[in-house]
PDB file of C-alpha atoms in Angstrom:
ATOM      1  CA  MET A  22     118.985  92.905  95.676  1.00  0.00           C
ATOM      2  CA  TYR A  23     115.507  91.975  96.407  1.00  0.00           C
ATOM      3  CA  SER A  24     112.075  93.642  97.108  1.00  0.00           C
ATOM      4  CA  LEU A  25     110.000  93.104 100.479  1.00  0.00           C
ATOM      5  CA  ASN A  26     106.519  93.263 101.027  1.00  0.00           C
ATOM      6  CA  ASP A  27     105.031  95.440 103.948  1.00  0.00           C
ATOM      7  CA  CYS A  28     105.162  92.396 106.393  1.00  0.00           C
ATOM      8  CA  GLU A  29     108.633  91.466 105.733  1.00  0.00           C
ATOM      9  CA  PHE A  30     109.939  95.240 105.642  1.00  0.00           C
ATOM     10  CA  GLN A  31     108.378  95.678 109.148  1.00  0.00           C
ATOM     11  CA  VAL A  32     110.141  92.725 110.574  1.00  0.00           C
ATOM     12  CA  GLN A  33     113.413  92.843 108.471  1.00  0.00           C
ATOM     13  CA  ALA A  34     114.003  96.639 107.910  1.00  0.00           C
ATOM     14  CA  GLU A  35     111.845  98.740 110.277  1.00  0.00           C
ATOM     15  CA  PRO A  36     114.058  98.500 113.489  1.00  0.00           C
ATOM     16  CA  ALA A  37     116.969  99.846 111.549  1.00  0.00           C
ATOM     17  CA  LEU A  38     114.815 102.756 110.009  1.00  0.00           C
ATOM     18  CA  GLN A  39     113.787 103.674 113.379  1.00  0.00           C
ATOM     19  CA  LYS A  40     117.272 104.002 114.585  1.00  0.00           C
ATOM     20  CA  VAL A  41     117.701 106.801 112.133  1.00  0.00           C
ATOM     21  CA  PHE A  42     114.242 108.387 111.397  1.00  0.00           C
ATOM     22  CA  ALA A  43     111.318 109.037 113.609  1.00  0.00           C
ATOM     23  CA  ASP A  44     107.769 108.618 112.599  1.00  0.00           C
ATOM     24  CA  TYR A  45     107.153 112.308 111.406  1.00  0.00           C
ATOM     25  CA  ALA A  46     103.298 111.759 111.239  1.00  0.00           C
ATOM     26  CA  SER A  47     102.984 110.798 114.750  1.00  0.00           C
ATOM     27  CA  THR A  48     106.034 112.760 116.575  1.00  0.00           C
ATOM     28  CA  GLY A  49     106.571 115.873 114.241  1.00  0.00           C
ATOM     29  CA  GLN A  50     110.271 114.991 114.219  1.00  0.00           C
ATOM     30  CA  TRP A  51     112.277 113.839 111.168  1.00  0.00           C
ATOM     31  CA  PHE A  52     115.193 112.121 112.977  1.00  0.00           C
ATOM     32  CA  SER A  53     115.705 109.584 115.882  1.00  0.00           C
ATOM     33  CA  PRO A  54     116.989 111.465 119.059  1.00  0.00           C
ATOM     34  CA  THR A  55     120.122 109.430 118.898  1.00  0.00           C
ATOM     35  CA  ILE A  56     121.085 110.829 115.347  1.00  0.00           C
ATOM     36  CA  THR A  57     122.754 113.890 115.996  1.00  0.00           C
ATOM     37  CA  ALA A  58     124.966 114.399 112.955  1.00  0.00           C
ATOM     38  CA  ARG A  59     122.559 115.937 110.514  1.00  0.00           C
ATOM     39  CA  LYS A  60     122.741 117.855 106.953  1.00  0.00           C
ATOM     40  CA  VAL A  61     120.483 119.207 104.507  1.00  0.00           C
ATOM     41  CA  ILE A  62     121.603 118.260 100.967  1.00  0.00           C
ATOM     42  CA  TYR A  63     120.665 119.751  97.753  1.00  0.00           C
ATOM     43  CA  PRO A  64     119.904 119.307  94.978  1.00  0.00           C
ATOM     44  CA  CYS A  65     117.874 116.097  95.196  1.00  0.00           C
ATOM     45  CA  PHE A  66     115.184 116.411  92.794  1.00  0.00           C
ATOM     46  CA  SER A  67     114.744 112.955  91.769  1.00  0.00           C
ATOM     47  CA  SER A  68     117.894 111.174  93.171  1.00  0.00           C
ATOM     48  CA  PHE A  69     120.627 112.255  95.668  1.00  0.00           C
ATOM     49  CA  GLU A  70     123.521 111.409  93.404  1.00  0.00           C
ATOM     50  CA  GLU A  71     124.293 114.900  92.142  1.00  0.00           C
ATOM     51  CA  ALA A  72     124.298 116.350  95.936  1.00  0.00           C
ATOM     52  CA  LEU A  73     126.049 113.148  97.231  1.00  0.00           C
ATOM     53  CA  PRO A  74     127.793 111.020  94.979  1.00  0.00           C
ATOM     54  CA  VAL A  75     126.826 107.309  95.580  1.00  0.00           C
ATOM     55  CA  ASP A  76     130.513 105.894  95.509  1.00  0.00           C
ATOM     56  CA  ALA A  77     131.158 108.424  98.491  1.00  0.00           C
ATOM     57  CA  LEU A  78     128.272 107.115 100.365  1.00  0.00           C
ATOM     58  CA  VAL A  79     129.259 103.543  99.801  1.00  0.00           C
ATOM     59  CA  ALA A  80     132.814 104.176 100.958  1.00  0.00           C
ATOM     60  CA  ALA A  81     131.767 106.032 104.116  1.00  0.00           C
ATOM     61  CA  ALA A  82     129.172 103.333 104.892  1.00  0.00           C
ATOM     62  CA  THR A  83     131.471 100.434 104.113  1.00  0.00           C
ATOM     63  CA  ALA A  84     134.126 101.955 106.474  1.00  0.00           C
ATOM     64  CA  LEU A  85     131.562 101.396 109.278  1.00  0.00           C
ATOM     65  CA  GLY A  86     130.896  97.892 108.410  1.00  0.00           C
ATOM     66  CA  ASP A  87     127.859  98.321 106.471  1.00  0.00           C
ATOM     67  CA  GLU A  88     127.053  95.967 103.701  1.00  0.00           C
ATOM     68  CA  GLY A  89     123.753  96.955 102.514  1.00  0.00           C
ATOM     69  CA  CYS A  90     120.779  99.460 102.661  1.00  0.00           C
ATOM     70  CA  TYR A  91     117.139  99.318 102.345  1.00  0.00           C
ATOM     71  CA  ILE A  92     114.956 101.849 100.178  1.00  0.00           C
ATOM     72  CA  THR A  93     111.385 102.604 101.063  1.00  0.00           C
ATOM     73  CA  LEU A  94     108.702 104.844  99.708  1.00  0.00           C
ATOM     74  CA  ASP A  95     106.790 106.861 102.074  1.00  0.00           C
ATOM     75  CA  TRP A  96     104.167 107.322  99.391  1.00  0.00           C
ATOM     76  CA  ARG A  97     102.777 103.861  98.422  1.00  0.00           C
ATOM     77  CA  ALA A  98     102.513 102.385  94.927  1.00  0.00           C
ATOM     78  CA  LEU A  99      99.534 100.006  94.423  1.00  0.00           C
ATOM     79  CA  ASP A 100     100.890  97.728  91.654  1.00  0.00           C
ATOM     80  CA  GLU A 101     104.637  97.628  92.304  1.00  0.00           C
ATOM     81  CA  PRO A 102     107.127  97.195  95.412  1.00  0.00           C
ATOM     82  CA  ASN A 103     107.443  99.767  97.923  1.00  0.00           C
ATOM     83  CA  HIS A 104     110.550  98.470  99.672  1.00  0.00           C
ATOM     84  CA  CYS A 105     113.710  96.826  98.665  1.00  0.00           C
ATOM     85  CA  TYR A 106     117.211  95.789 100.043  1.00  0.00           C
ATOM     86  CA  ILE A 107     120.372  96.745  97.992  1.00  0.00           C
ATOM     87  CA  PRO A 108     123.803  95.296  98.818  1.00  0.00           C
ATOM     88  CA  LEU A 109     126.145  98.236  98.809  1.00  0.00           C
ATOM     89  CA  SER A 110     128.182  96.429  96.184  1.00  0.00           C
ATOM     90  CA  GLU A 111     125.180  97.007  93.759  1.00  0.00           C
ATOM     91  CA  LEU A 112     124.093 100.417  94.773  1.00  0.00           C
ATOM     92  CA  GLN A 113     126.219 102.409  92.269  1.00  0.00           C
ATOM     93  CA  GLU A 114     125.059 100.596  89.390  1.00  0.00           C
ATOM     94  CA  SER A 115     121.513  99.990  90.536  1.00  0.00           C
ATOM     95  CA  TYR A 116     120.641 103.550  91.644  1.00  0.00           C
ATOM     96  CA  ALA A 117     122.926 105.875  89.681  1.00  0.00           C
ATOM     97  CA  GLY A 118     123.539 103.750  86.709  1.00  0.00           C
ATOM     98  CA  GLU A 119     123.065 104.611  82.930  1.00  0.00           C
ATOM     99  CA  PRO A 120     119.583 105.262  82.043  1.00  0.00           C
ATOM    100  CA  GLY A 121     118.003 102.237  80.511  1.00  0.00           C
ATOM    101  CA  SER A 122     120.393  99.836  82.165  1.00  0.00           C
ATOM    102  CA  GLU A 123     119.143  96.437  82.956  1.00  0.00           C
ATOM    103  CA  LYS A 124     120.868  96.715  86.368  1.00  0.00           C
ATOM    104  CA  LEU A 125     118.825  99.526  87.695  1.00  0.00           C
ATOM    105  CA  ILE A 126     116.401  98.886  90.520  1.00  0.00           C
ATOM    106  CA  GLY A 127     113.542  99.807  88.370  1.00  0.00           C
ATOM    107  CA  ALA A 128     114.356  97.441  85.727  1.00  0.00           C
ATOM    108  CA  ARG A 129     115.367  94.480  88.172  1.00  0.00           C
ATOM    109  CA  LEU A 130     112.556  94.999  90.671  1.00  0.00           C
ATOM    110  CA  GLY A 131     109.970  97.179  88.954  1.00  0.00           C
ATOM    111  CA  MET A 132     110.170  99.750  91.712  1.00  0.00           C
ATOM    112  CA  ASN A 133     110.277 103.420  91.043  1.00  0.00           C
ATOM    113  CA  VAL A 134     112.800 104.805  93.544  1.00  0.00           C
ATOM    114  CA  PHE A 135     113.065 108.461  92.333  1.00  0.00           C
ATOM    115  CA  GLY A 136     109.967 110.029  93.720  1.00  0.00           C
ATOM    116  CA  HIS A 137     109.750 112.504  96.471  1.00  0.00           C
ATOM    117  CA  TYR A 138     109.557 111.151 100.018  1.00  0.00           C
ATOM    118  CA  THR A 139     112.016 108.262  99.261  1.00  0.00           C
ATOM    119  CA  THR A 140     114.091 106.885 102.236  1.00  0.00           C
ATOM    120  CA  ILE A 141     117.388 105.114 101.774  1.00  0.00           C
ATOM    121  CA  PHE A 142     118.845 104.004 104.994  1.00  0.00           C
ATOM    122  CA  SER A 143     121.663 101.662 106.392  1.00  0.00           C
ATOM    123  CA  ALA A 144     120.801  98.219 107.289  1.00  0.00           C
ATOM    124  CA  ASN A 145     122.548  98.500 110.539  1.00  0.00           C
ATOM    125  CA  GLY A 146     120.529 101.814 111.233  1.00  0.00           C
ATOM    126  CA  LYS A 147     123.842 103.929 111.095  1.00  0.00           C
ATOM    127  CA  TRP A 148     122.796 106.586 108.453  1.00  0.00           C
ATOM    128  CA  GLY A 149     119.895 107.622 106.201  1.00  0.00           C
ATOM    129  CA  ILE A 150     118.722 109.964 103.459  1.00  0.00           C
ATOM    130  CA  LYS A 151     115.174 111.051 103.050  1.00  0.00           C
ATOM    131  CA  ILE A 152     114.401 113.031  99.859  1.00  0.00           C
ATOM    132  CA  LEU A 153     111.717 115.618 100.501  1.00  0.00           C
ATOM    133  CA  GLU A 154     110.545 118.461  98.354  1.00  0.00           C
ATOM    134  CA  ALA A 155     111.913 121.328  96.511  1.00  0.00           C
ATOM    135  CA  GLY A 156     115.083 119.543  95.716  1.00  0.00           C
ATOM    136  CA  LEU A 157     115.991 119.216  99.276  1.00  0.00           C
ATOM    137  CA  ALA A 158     116.956 115.946 101.235  1.00  0.00           C
ATOM    138  CA  ILE A 159     117.776 115.423 104.841  1.00  0.00           C
ATOM    139  CA  LEU A 160     120.865 113.149 105.750  1.00  0.00           C
ATOM    140  CA  GLY A 161     121.717 111.865 109.217  1.00  0.00           C
ATOM    141  CA  GLY A 162     124.030 109.498 110.680  1.00  0.00           C
ATOM    142  CA  VAL A 163     126.364 108.526 113.595  1.00  0.00           C
ATOM    143  CA  PRO A 164     129.084 111.052 113.784  1.00  0.00           C
ATOM    144  CA  GLU A 165     131.586 108.534 112.563  1.00  0.00           C
ATOM    145  CA  PHE A 166     129.695 108.218 109.199  1.00  0.00           C
ATOM    146  CA  MET A 167     129.310 112.018 108.882  1.00  0.00           C
ATOM    147  CA  ASP A 168     132.956 112.751 109.490  1.00  0.00           C
ATOM    148  CA  ILE A 169     133.963 110.316 106.708  1.00  0.00           C
ATOM    149  CA  LEU A 170     131.601 111.616 104.383  1.00  0.00           C
ATOM    150  CA  GLN A 171     132.404 115.401 105.084  1.00  0.00           C
ATOM    151  CA  THR A 172     135.934 114.415 103.949  1.00  0.00           C
ATOM    152  CA  LEU A 173     134.819 112.651 100.763  1.00  0.00           C
ATOM    153  CA  VAL A 174     132.181 115.309  99.809  1.00  0.00           C
ATOM    154  CA  PRO A 175     133.685 118.765 101.164  1.00  0.00           C
ATOM    155  CA  SER A 176     130.674 120.531  99.601  1.00  0.00           C
ATOM    156  CA  LEU A 177     128.055 119.145 102.076  1.00  0.00           C
ATOM    157  CA  ASP A 178     127.982 122.045 104.290  1.00  0.00           C
ATOM    158  CA  GLU A 179     127.752 124.454 101.339  1.00  0.00           C
ATOM    159  CA  GLN A 180     124.656 122.820  99.732  1.00  0.00           C
ATOM    160  CA  ILE A 181     121.842 124.166 101.984  1.00  0.00           C
ATOM    161  CA  HIS A 182     123.444 127.778 101.307  1.00  0.00           C
ATOM    162  CA  SER A 183     123.456 127.121  97.658  1.00  0.00           C
ATOM    163  CA  PHE A 184     119.639 126.220  97.941  1.00  0.00           C
ATOM    164  CA  LEU A 185     118.936 129.353  99.999  1.00  0.00           C
ATOM    165  CA  HIS A 186     120.839 131.728  97.674  1.00  0.00           C
ATOM    166  CA  GLN A 187     119.013 130.303  94.836  1.00  0.00           C
ATOM    167  CA  LEU A 188     115.643 130.624  96.766  1.00  0.00           C
ATOM    168  CA  PHE A 189     116.349 134.299  97.269  1.00  0.00           C
ATOM    169  CA  GLU A 190     117.405 134.927  93.849  1.00  0.00           C
ATOM    170  CA  ASP A 191     114.264 133.379  92.378  1.00  0.00           C
ATOM    171  CA  THR A 192     111.849 135.075  95.080  1.00  0.00           C
ATOM    172  CA  PRO A 193     110.509 138.422  93.445  1.00  0.00           C
ATOM    173  CA  GLN A 194     112.005 140.968  95.696  1.00  0.00           C
ATOM    174  CA  ASP A 195     109.507 143.663  94.594  1.00  0.00           C
ATOM    175  CA  ASN A 196     106.420 141.453  95.752  1.00  0.00           C
ATOM    176  CA  PRO A 197     105.629 142.058  99.440  1.00  0.00           C
ATOM    177  CA  GLU A 198     103.800 138.599  99.644  1.00  0.00           C
ATOM    178  CA  ARG A 199     106.917 136.853  98.222  1.00  0.00           C
ATOM    179  CA  GLU A 200     105.344 133.497  98.673  1.00  0.00           C
ATOM    180  CA  PRO A 201     107.507 130.688  97.169  1.00  0.00           C
ATOM    181  CA  TYR A 202     106.058 127.332  96.143  1.00  0.00           C
ATOM    182  CA  PHE A 203     106.506 125.805  99.522  1.00  0.00           C
ATOM    183  CA  SER A 204     105.959 127.465 103.109  1.00  0.00           C
ATOM    184  CA  ALA A 205     108.430 129.305 105.206  1.00  0.00           C
ATOM    185  CA  GLU A 206     106.997 127.244 107.925  1.00  0.00           C
ATOM    186  CA  TRP A 207     107.937 123.928 106.297  1.00  0.00           C
ATOM    187  CA  LEU A 208     111.430 125.001 105.569  1.00  0.00           C
ATOM    188  CA  TYR A 209     112.175 126.609 109.030  1.00  0.00           C
ATOM    189  CA  GLU A 210     110.936 123.200 110.643  1.00  0.00           C
ATOM    190  CA  ILE A 211     113.386 121.075 108.616  1.00  0.00           C
ATOM    191  CA  LEU A 212     116.334 123.644 109.313  1.00  0.00           C
ATOM    192  CA  PHE A 213     115.477 123.914 112.956  1.00  0.00           C
ATOM    193  CA  GLN A 214     115.661 120.135 113.329  1.00  0.00           C
ATOM    194  CA  VAL A 215     118.837 119.993 111.467  1.00  0.00           C
ATOM    195  CA  TYR A 216     120.875 122.822 112.455  1.00  0.00           C
ATOM    196  CA  GLY A 217     119.040 124.277 115.790  1.00  0.00           C
ATOM    197  CA  GLN A 218     116.788 127.128 116.354  1.00  0.00           C
ATOM    198  CA  GLU A 219     119.448 130.037 116.208  1.00  0.00           C
ATOM    199  CA  VAL A 220     120.927 128.833 112.937  1.00  0.00           C
ATOM    200  CA  ALA A 221     117.784 128.029 111.411  1.00  0.00           C
ATOM    201  CA  ALA A 222     116.217 131.541 112.201  1.00  0.00           C
ATOM    202  CA  THR A 223     119.215 133.195 110.417  1.00  0.00           C
ATOM    203  CA  MET A 224     118.977 131.037 107.500  1.00  0.00           C
ATOM    204  CA  VAL A 225     115.433 131.699 106.880  1.00  0.00           C
ATOM    205  CA  ARG A 226     115.766 135.435 107.514  1.00  0.00           C
ATOM    206  CA  GLU A 227     118.660 135.837 105.177  1.00  0.00           C
ATOM    207  CA  ALA A 228     116.772 133.900 102.545  1.00  0.00           C
ATOM    208  CA  GLY A 229     113.995 136.714 102.848  1.00  0.00           C
ATOM    209  CA  LEU A 230     111.394 134.253 104.092  1.00  0.00           C
ATOM    210  CA  LEU A 231     110.806 136.255 107.443  1.00  0.00           C
TER     211      LEU A 231
END
């Protein structure tokens, strides 16, 4: 496990990142076009462990020959590292270990990896997770990775429906404005890029946002 400065990250890790995620700021796309296996996972309020157990992620990644992953912060901290490399053999105890453990990433590297817009991705560019807002994260990978992960975590396809059901329950049905704490356009764009136009429109409509 080690941290990287911006220059080291650009040389060592960015090529793998670009295989999974697009530059959203310049393209308006979350994923690289080659990443066709996509999911929305939930809940991911500070980490992805509840939605996607780290041991399942490690097992699926290892089956594809991965040995490590990178973590990068889309937001930038001024006084601590913004990027790091974690061997998969250390990911469970360093990312999802017991609070206060000296083996956690924060304790070892001084890096807070539990904020919004944190990205975790394969060192070989085979998969990646980006934690967004509202407890959502987007997951993408090569089909072989996603097939293995789906077997290990059968609830993957149900998580977005749990989110939308909760969203509908939490939205006042007698309020004609019915504005949630994020925009319907933001949610629809994510669903559209993951599930396609028709499915995304149905999901948003059934959640009462259209």
